[in-house]
Each structure stands twice: as structure tokens, then as C-alpha cells.
GROMACS .gro file of C-alpha atoms in nm:
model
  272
    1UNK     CA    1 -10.431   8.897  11.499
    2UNK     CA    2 -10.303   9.038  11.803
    3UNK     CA    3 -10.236   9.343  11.673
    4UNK     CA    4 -10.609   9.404  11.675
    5UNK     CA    5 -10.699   9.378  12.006
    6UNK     CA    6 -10.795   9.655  12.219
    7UNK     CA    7 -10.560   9.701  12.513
    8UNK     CA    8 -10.729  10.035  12.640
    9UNK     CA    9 -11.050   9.914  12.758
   10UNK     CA   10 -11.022   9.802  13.118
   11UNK     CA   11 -11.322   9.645  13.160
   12UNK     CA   12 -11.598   9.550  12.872
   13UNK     CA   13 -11.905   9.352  12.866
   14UNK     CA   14 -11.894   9.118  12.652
   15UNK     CA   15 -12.218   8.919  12.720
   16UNK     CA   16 -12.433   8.854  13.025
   17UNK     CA   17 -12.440   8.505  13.138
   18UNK     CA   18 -12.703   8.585  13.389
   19UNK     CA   19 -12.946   8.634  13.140
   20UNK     CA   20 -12.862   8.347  12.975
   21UNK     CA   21 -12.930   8.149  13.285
   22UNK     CA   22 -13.312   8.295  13.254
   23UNK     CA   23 -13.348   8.221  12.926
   24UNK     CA   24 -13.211   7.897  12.868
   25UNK     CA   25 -13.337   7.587  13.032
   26UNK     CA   26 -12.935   7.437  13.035
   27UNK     CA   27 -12.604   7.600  12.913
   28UNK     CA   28 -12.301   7.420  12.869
   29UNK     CA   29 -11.909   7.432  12.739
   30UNK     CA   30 -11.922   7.818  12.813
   31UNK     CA   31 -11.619   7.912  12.555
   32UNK     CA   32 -11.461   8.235  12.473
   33UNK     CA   33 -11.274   8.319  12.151
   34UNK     CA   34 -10.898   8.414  12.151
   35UNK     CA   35 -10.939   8.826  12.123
   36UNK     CA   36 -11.145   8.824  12.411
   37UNK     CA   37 -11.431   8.972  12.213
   38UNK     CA   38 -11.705   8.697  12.232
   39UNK     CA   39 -11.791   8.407  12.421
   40UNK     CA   40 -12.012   8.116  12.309
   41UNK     CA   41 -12.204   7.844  12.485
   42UNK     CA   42 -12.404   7.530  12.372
   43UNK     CA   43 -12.747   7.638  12.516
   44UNK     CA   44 -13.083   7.424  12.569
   45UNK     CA   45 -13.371   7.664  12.428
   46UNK     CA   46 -13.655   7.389  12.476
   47UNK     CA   47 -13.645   7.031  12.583
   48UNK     CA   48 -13.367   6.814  12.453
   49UNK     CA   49 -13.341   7.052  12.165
   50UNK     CA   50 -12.965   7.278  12.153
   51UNK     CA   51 -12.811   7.526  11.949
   52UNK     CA   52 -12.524   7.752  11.987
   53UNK     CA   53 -12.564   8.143  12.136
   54UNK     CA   54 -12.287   8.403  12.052
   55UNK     CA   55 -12.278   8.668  12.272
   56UNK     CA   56 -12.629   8.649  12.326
   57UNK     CA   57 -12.705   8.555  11.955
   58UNK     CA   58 -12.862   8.177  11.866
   59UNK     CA   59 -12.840   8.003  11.595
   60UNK     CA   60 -13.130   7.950  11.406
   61UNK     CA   61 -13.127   7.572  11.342
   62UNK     CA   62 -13.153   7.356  11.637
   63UNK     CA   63 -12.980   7.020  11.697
   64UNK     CA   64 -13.055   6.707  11.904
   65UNK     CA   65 -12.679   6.720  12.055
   66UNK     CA   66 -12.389   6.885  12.014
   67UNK     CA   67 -12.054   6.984  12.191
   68UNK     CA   68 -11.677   6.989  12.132
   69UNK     CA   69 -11.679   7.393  12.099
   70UNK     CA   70 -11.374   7.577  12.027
   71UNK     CA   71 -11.309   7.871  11.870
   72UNK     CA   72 -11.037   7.884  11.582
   73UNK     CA   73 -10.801   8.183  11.551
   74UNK     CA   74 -11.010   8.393  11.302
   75UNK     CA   75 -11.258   8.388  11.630
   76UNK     CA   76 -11.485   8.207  11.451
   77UNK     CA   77 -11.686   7.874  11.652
   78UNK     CA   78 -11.689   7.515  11.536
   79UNK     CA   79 -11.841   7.249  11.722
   80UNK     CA   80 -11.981   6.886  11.662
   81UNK     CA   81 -12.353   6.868  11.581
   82UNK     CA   82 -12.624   6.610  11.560
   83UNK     CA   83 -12.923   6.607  11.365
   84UNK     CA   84 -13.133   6.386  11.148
   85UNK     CA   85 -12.931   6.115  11.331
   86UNK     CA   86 -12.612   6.196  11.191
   87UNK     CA   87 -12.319   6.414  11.301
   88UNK     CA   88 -12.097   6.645  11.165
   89UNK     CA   89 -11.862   6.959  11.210
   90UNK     CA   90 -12.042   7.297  11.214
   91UNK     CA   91 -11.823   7.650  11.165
   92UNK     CA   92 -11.903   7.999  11.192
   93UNK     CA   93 -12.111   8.301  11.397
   94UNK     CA   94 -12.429   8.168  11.260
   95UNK     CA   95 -12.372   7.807  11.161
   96UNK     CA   96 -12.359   7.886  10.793
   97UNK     CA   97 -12.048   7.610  10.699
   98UNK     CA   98 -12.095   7.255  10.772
   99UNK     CA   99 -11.919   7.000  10.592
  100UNK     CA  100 -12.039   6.769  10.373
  101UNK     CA  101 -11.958   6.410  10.514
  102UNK     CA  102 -12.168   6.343  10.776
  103UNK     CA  103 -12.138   6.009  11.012
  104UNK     CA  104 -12.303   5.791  11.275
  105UNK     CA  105 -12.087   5.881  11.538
  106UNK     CA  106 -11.779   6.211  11.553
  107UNK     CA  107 -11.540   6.200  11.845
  108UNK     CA  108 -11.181   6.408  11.921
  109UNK     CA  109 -11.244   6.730  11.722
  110UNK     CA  110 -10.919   6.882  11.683
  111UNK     CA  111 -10.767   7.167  11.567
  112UNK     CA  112 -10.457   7.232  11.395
  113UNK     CA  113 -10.163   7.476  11.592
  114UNK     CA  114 -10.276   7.734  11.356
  115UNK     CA  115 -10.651   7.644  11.384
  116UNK     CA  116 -10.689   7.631  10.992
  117UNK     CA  117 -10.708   7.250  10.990
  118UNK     CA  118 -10.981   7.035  11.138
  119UNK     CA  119 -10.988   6.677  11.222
  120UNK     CA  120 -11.210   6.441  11.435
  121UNK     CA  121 -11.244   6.030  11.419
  122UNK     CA  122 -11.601   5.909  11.308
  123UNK     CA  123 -11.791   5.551  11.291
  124UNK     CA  124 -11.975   5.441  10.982
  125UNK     CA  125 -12.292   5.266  10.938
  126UNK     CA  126 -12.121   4.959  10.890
  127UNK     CA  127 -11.950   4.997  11.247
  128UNK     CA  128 -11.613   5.101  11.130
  129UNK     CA  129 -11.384   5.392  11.233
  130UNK     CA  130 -11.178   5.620  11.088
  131UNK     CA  131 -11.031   6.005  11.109
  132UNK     CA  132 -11.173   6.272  10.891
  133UNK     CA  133 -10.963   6.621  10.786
  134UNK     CA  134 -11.105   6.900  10.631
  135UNK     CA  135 -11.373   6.700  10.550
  136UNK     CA  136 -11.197   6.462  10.357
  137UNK     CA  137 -11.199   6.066  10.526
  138UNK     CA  138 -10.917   5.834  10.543
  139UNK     CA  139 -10.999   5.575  10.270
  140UNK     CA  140 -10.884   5.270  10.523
  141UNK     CA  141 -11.146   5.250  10.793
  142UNK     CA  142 -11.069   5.038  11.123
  143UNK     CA  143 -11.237   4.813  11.354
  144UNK     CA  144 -11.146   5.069  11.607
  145UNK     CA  145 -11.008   5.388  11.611
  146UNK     CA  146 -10.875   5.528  11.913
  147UNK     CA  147 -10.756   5.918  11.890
  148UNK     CA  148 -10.649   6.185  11.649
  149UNK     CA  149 -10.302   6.298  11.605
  150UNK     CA  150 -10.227   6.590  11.391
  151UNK     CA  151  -9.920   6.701  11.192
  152UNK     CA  152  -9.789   7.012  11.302
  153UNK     CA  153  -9.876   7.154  10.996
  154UNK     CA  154 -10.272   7.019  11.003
  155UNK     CA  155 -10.156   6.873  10.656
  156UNK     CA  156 -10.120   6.495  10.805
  157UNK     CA  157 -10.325   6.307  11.022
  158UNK     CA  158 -10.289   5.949  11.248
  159UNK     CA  159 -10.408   5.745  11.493
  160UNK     CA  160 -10.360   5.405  11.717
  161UNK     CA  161 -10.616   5.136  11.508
  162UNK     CA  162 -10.737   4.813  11.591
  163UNK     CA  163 -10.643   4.603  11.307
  164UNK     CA  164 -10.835   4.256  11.435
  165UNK     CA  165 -11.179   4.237  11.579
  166UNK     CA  166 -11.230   4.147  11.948
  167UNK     CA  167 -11.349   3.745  11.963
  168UNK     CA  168 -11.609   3.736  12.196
  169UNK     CA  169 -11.499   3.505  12.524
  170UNK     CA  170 -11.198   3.463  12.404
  171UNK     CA  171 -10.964   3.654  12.681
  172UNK     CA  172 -10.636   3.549  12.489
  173UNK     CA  173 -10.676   3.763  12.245
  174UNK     CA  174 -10.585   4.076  12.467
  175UNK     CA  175 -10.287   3.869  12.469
  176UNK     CA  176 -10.222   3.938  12.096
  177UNK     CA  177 -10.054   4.174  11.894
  178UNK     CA  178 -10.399   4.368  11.723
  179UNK     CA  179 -10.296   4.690  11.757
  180UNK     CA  180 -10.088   4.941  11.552
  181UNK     CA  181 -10.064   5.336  11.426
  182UNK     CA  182 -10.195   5.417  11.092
  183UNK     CA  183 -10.083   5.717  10.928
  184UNK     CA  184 -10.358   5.924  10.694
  185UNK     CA  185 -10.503   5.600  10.689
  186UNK     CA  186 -10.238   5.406  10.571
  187UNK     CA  187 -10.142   5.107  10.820
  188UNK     CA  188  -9.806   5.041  10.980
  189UNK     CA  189  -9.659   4.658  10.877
  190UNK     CA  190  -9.613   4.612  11.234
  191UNK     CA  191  -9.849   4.552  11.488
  192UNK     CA  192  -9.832   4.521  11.883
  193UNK     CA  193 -10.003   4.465  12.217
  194UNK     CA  194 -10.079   4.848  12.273
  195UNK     CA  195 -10.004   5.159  12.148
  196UNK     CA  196 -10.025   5.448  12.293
  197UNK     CA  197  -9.875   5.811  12.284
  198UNK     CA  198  -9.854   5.876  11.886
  199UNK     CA  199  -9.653   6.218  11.817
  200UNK     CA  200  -9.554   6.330  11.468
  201UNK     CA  201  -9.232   6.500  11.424
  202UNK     CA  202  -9.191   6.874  11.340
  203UNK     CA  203  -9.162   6.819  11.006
  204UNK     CA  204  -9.465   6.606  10.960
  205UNK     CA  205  -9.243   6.317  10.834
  206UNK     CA  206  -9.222   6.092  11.086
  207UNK     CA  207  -9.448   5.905  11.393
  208UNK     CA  208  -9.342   5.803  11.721
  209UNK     CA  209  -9.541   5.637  12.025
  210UNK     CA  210  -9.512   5.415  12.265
  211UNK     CA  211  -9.560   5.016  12.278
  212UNK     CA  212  -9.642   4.725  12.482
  213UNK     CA  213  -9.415   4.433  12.303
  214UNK     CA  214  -9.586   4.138  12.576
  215UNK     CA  215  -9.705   4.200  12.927
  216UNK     CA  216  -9.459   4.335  13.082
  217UNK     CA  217  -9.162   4.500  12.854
  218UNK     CA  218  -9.241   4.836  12.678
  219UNK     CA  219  -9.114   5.035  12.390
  220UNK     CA  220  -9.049   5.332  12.174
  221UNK     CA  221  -9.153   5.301  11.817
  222UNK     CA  222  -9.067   5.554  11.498
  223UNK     CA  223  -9.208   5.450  11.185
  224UNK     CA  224  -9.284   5.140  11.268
  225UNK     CA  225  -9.019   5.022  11.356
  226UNK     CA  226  -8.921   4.963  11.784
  227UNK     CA  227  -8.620   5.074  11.945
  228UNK     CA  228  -8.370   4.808  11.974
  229UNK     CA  229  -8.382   4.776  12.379
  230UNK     CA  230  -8.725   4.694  12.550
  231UNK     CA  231  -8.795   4.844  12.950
  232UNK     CA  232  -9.014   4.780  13.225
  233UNK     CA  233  -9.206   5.135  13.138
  234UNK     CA  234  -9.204   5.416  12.917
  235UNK     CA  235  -9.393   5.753  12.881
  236UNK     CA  236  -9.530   5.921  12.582
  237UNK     CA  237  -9.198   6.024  12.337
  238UNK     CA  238  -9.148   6.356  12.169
  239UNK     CA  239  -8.928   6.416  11.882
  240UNK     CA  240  -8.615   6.682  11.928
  241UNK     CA  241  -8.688   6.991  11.770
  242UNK     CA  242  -8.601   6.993  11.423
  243UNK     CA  243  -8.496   6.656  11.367
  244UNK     CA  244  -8.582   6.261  11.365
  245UNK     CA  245  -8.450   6.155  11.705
  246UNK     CA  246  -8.705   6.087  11.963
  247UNK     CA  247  -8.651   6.125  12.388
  248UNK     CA  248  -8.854   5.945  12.595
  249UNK     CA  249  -8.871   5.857  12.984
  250UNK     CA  250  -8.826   5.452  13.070
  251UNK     CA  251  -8.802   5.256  13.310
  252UNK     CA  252  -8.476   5.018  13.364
  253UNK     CA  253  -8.320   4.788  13.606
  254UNK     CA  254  -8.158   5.118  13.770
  255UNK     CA  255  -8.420   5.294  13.765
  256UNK     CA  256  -8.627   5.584  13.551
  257UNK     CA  257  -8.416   5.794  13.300
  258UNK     CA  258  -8.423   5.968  12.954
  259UNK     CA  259  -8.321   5.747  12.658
  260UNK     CA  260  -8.275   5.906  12.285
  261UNK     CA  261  -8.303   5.640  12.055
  262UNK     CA  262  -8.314   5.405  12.258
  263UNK     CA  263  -8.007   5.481  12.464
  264UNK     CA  264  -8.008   5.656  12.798
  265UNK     CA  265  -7.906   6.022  12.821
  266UNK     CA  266  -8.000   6.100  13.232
  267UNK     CA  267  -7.914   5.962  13.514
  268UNK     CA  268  -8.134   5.726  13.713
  269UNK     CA  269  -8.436   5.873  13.934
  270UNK     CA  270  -8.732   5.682  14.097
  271UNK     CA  271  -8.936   5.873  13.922
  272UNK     CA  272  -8.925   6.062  13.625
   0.00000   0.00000   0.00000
């Protein structure tokens, strides 16, 4: 794609935002596309009514909400839309692809490295969550269902769930283990206090994240299964390029260091 782009022109209008102002009673999430060669904006055309305007150019159909724009690498715009009270996942200059599956509720859009994969979560009807790629749901939906996490590869998808409804007045069950990751829908066996920081590994094989074991000792977990020492703090993991071991800063007795499966690797800092 970069080949493509013009490196001669110094300067080039692309669109002017001033007139935009005039026109449109609100603009918002003012985006351009990666060649430089449009920018997009969710604008307000009449009251409580939005559509999308590409270098000047709206959309014909109009839409109670949207936002969430990005631009994929083929320069084309996708964004979340709402209409008919139900949302969905809109692509393209004019609007002309939106997927089938639509949903009461569409959080997180995100797009794959290579922008060719799309994923966001959603809520059903019946007040359950999921995440949804390509336009193809996870088949296990979740009493809640906190972020996406993408594969490297867009081909894979997970996310920290709620596996147990909240009791109402019932403060001790923050106290129980009722979370857990579940990859393209597909729970881990084990569950824990909180979860946080879900990563896949290059390969698209493996998960890692971070976990809160009681109320005060903390985690790594790959797979499902916890590292074998527990520490007053940890930060999100990644994995090491290429392979299955995962680094992550925590928190011990001598203080904040590195540990790779588990073990430390740095020395100790007050901070890390």
C-alpha cells in the first residue's frame, strides 16, 4: 500500500473542516485513513439524527448513534451504527456492507494488525454478552463480557467473562472466584477473583493474563493454568516473541522485577 502514496505533493487539501462546521449542527471522531488521502467524521445533519461524511461526502442513510470509526488498511471506514434499535458494524465509502447479526448493544470494535479482521463484544436481548468476528458470534454467551482480545492473526478471538451472576446485597460474592478468560467462546476450567490483561501469543495458540488468586496475592496465568508462585502485584504479561514463555512485571518481598514463568529474570526496582 505504501507504495502508492504520493510523496511529491507538499501540501494537498484533502477536505475542509470549516465547512463542515457550517453545515453540520455537531461533528465528532474526526478520523483520517492511513494514505493520507481522506478523512472521515461522524457528523449530526439534523437533530439527534448522524451519518458518516467522507471528505465532504455523506452517507445517505442516517442513524440514531454511531461511533467507533476507524479506517482499515484498504482506506476504507467502518464504524458502529444504530438504527431501528439495534446495532451493528457498518464498512465502506458509502455504507454499502453491514453485517448481518445485529444486537442490542456493540462495544470494543477492533481491528485485526492487518485490519482484515473485525471483532467487537455485543449484549443480547436476553441480557447476555458475548464477542462477535467477522460477523460470526461466539456460541457461549456470558453474564458479562468485559473486552476483546484478538489473535495476531484476526483468526482467534477472547475475552475476561463473568461466569456467575452478581447476587444482589450480597457483598461476599466480590469475594468469590466468578471470573475467568474464555477463548472463541470456549470457557477456561478455572476461574478466579479478577482477570485482567488477556494477551494471545504470536502464534495464536496460547492466552496469558493476569489474576487476582484472593485479596491480596496476584498472578500470571497461561492457559488456564497460574504460575506456580503468587506476588503482591503484577502488570499485564506478554509472551516472548516466537514462543510460549510469558514475562511479566511483579511485585515481591524485595521489591518490583521481571519474572518469566514465574521466576525472576531482573533485579529488584521500586518501581517497574
Amino acid at each position: 500500500m505504501k507504495e502508492s502514496w504520493d510523496w511529491e505533493t507538499r501540501n494537498k487539501v484533502i477536505a475542509n473542516i470549516k465547512e463542515w462546521k457550517e453545515k453540520f449542527i455537531d461533528i465528532r471522531e474526526l478520523t483520517p485513513s492511513p494514505d493520507g488521502e481522506k478523512i472521515a467524521g461522524i457528523v449530526q445533519p439534523e437533530t439527534r439524527k448522524f451519518t458518516l461524511c467522507v471528505n465532504g461526502e455523506t452517507w445517505e442513510d442516517l442513524f440514531d448513534r454511531m461511533y467507533s470509526l476507524k479506517f482499515n488498511l484498504d482506506n476504507e471506514p467502518i464504524c458502529l451504527g444504530y438504527s431501528d434499535y439495534q446495532w451493528t458494524v457498518i464498512i465502506g465509502d458509502k455504507g454499502e456492507t453491514r453485517w448481518e447479526n445485529t444486537f442490542d448493544m456493540m462495544w470494543n470494535l477492533t481491528l485485526s494488525p492487518d485490519t482484515k479482521s473485525i471483532a467487537a463484544n455485543f449484549r443480547t436481548p436476553e441480557m447476555t454478552q458475548g464477542v462477535i468476528l467477522n460477523d460470526q458470534p461466539w456460541e457461549n454467551l456470558f453474564v458479562e463480557v468485559r473486552d476483546v482480545i484478538m489473535s495476531p492473526d484476526g483468526k482467534r478471538t477472547a475475552s475476561r467473562v463473568q461466569i456467575n451472576p452478581r447476587r444482589e446485597l450480597d457483598i461476599f460474592w466480590f469475594y468469590e472466584k466468578n471470573y475467568t478468560i474464555a477463548v472463541d467462546g470456549i470457557p477456561w476450567d478455572s476461574s478466579f477473583m479478577s482477570v485482567y490483561g488477556g494477551i494471545f501469543s504470536d502464534d495464536g495458540n496460547h492466552v496469558a493474563a493476569c489474576i487476582m488468586t484472593d485479596l491480596s496475592k496476584y498472578t500470571i496465568v497461561v492457559d488456564g493454568k497460574p504460575w506456580d508462585k503468587e506476588f503482591g502485584g503484577c502488570w499485564e504479561p506478554i509472551f516472548v516473541p516466537g514462543s510460549s514463555d510469558v514475562i511479566a512485571p511483579v511485585q515481591t518481598p524485595q521489591g518490583w522485577t521481571l519474572a518469566k514463568n514465574g521466576d525472576p529474570i531482573w533485579p529488584y526496582f521500586l518501581q517497574v
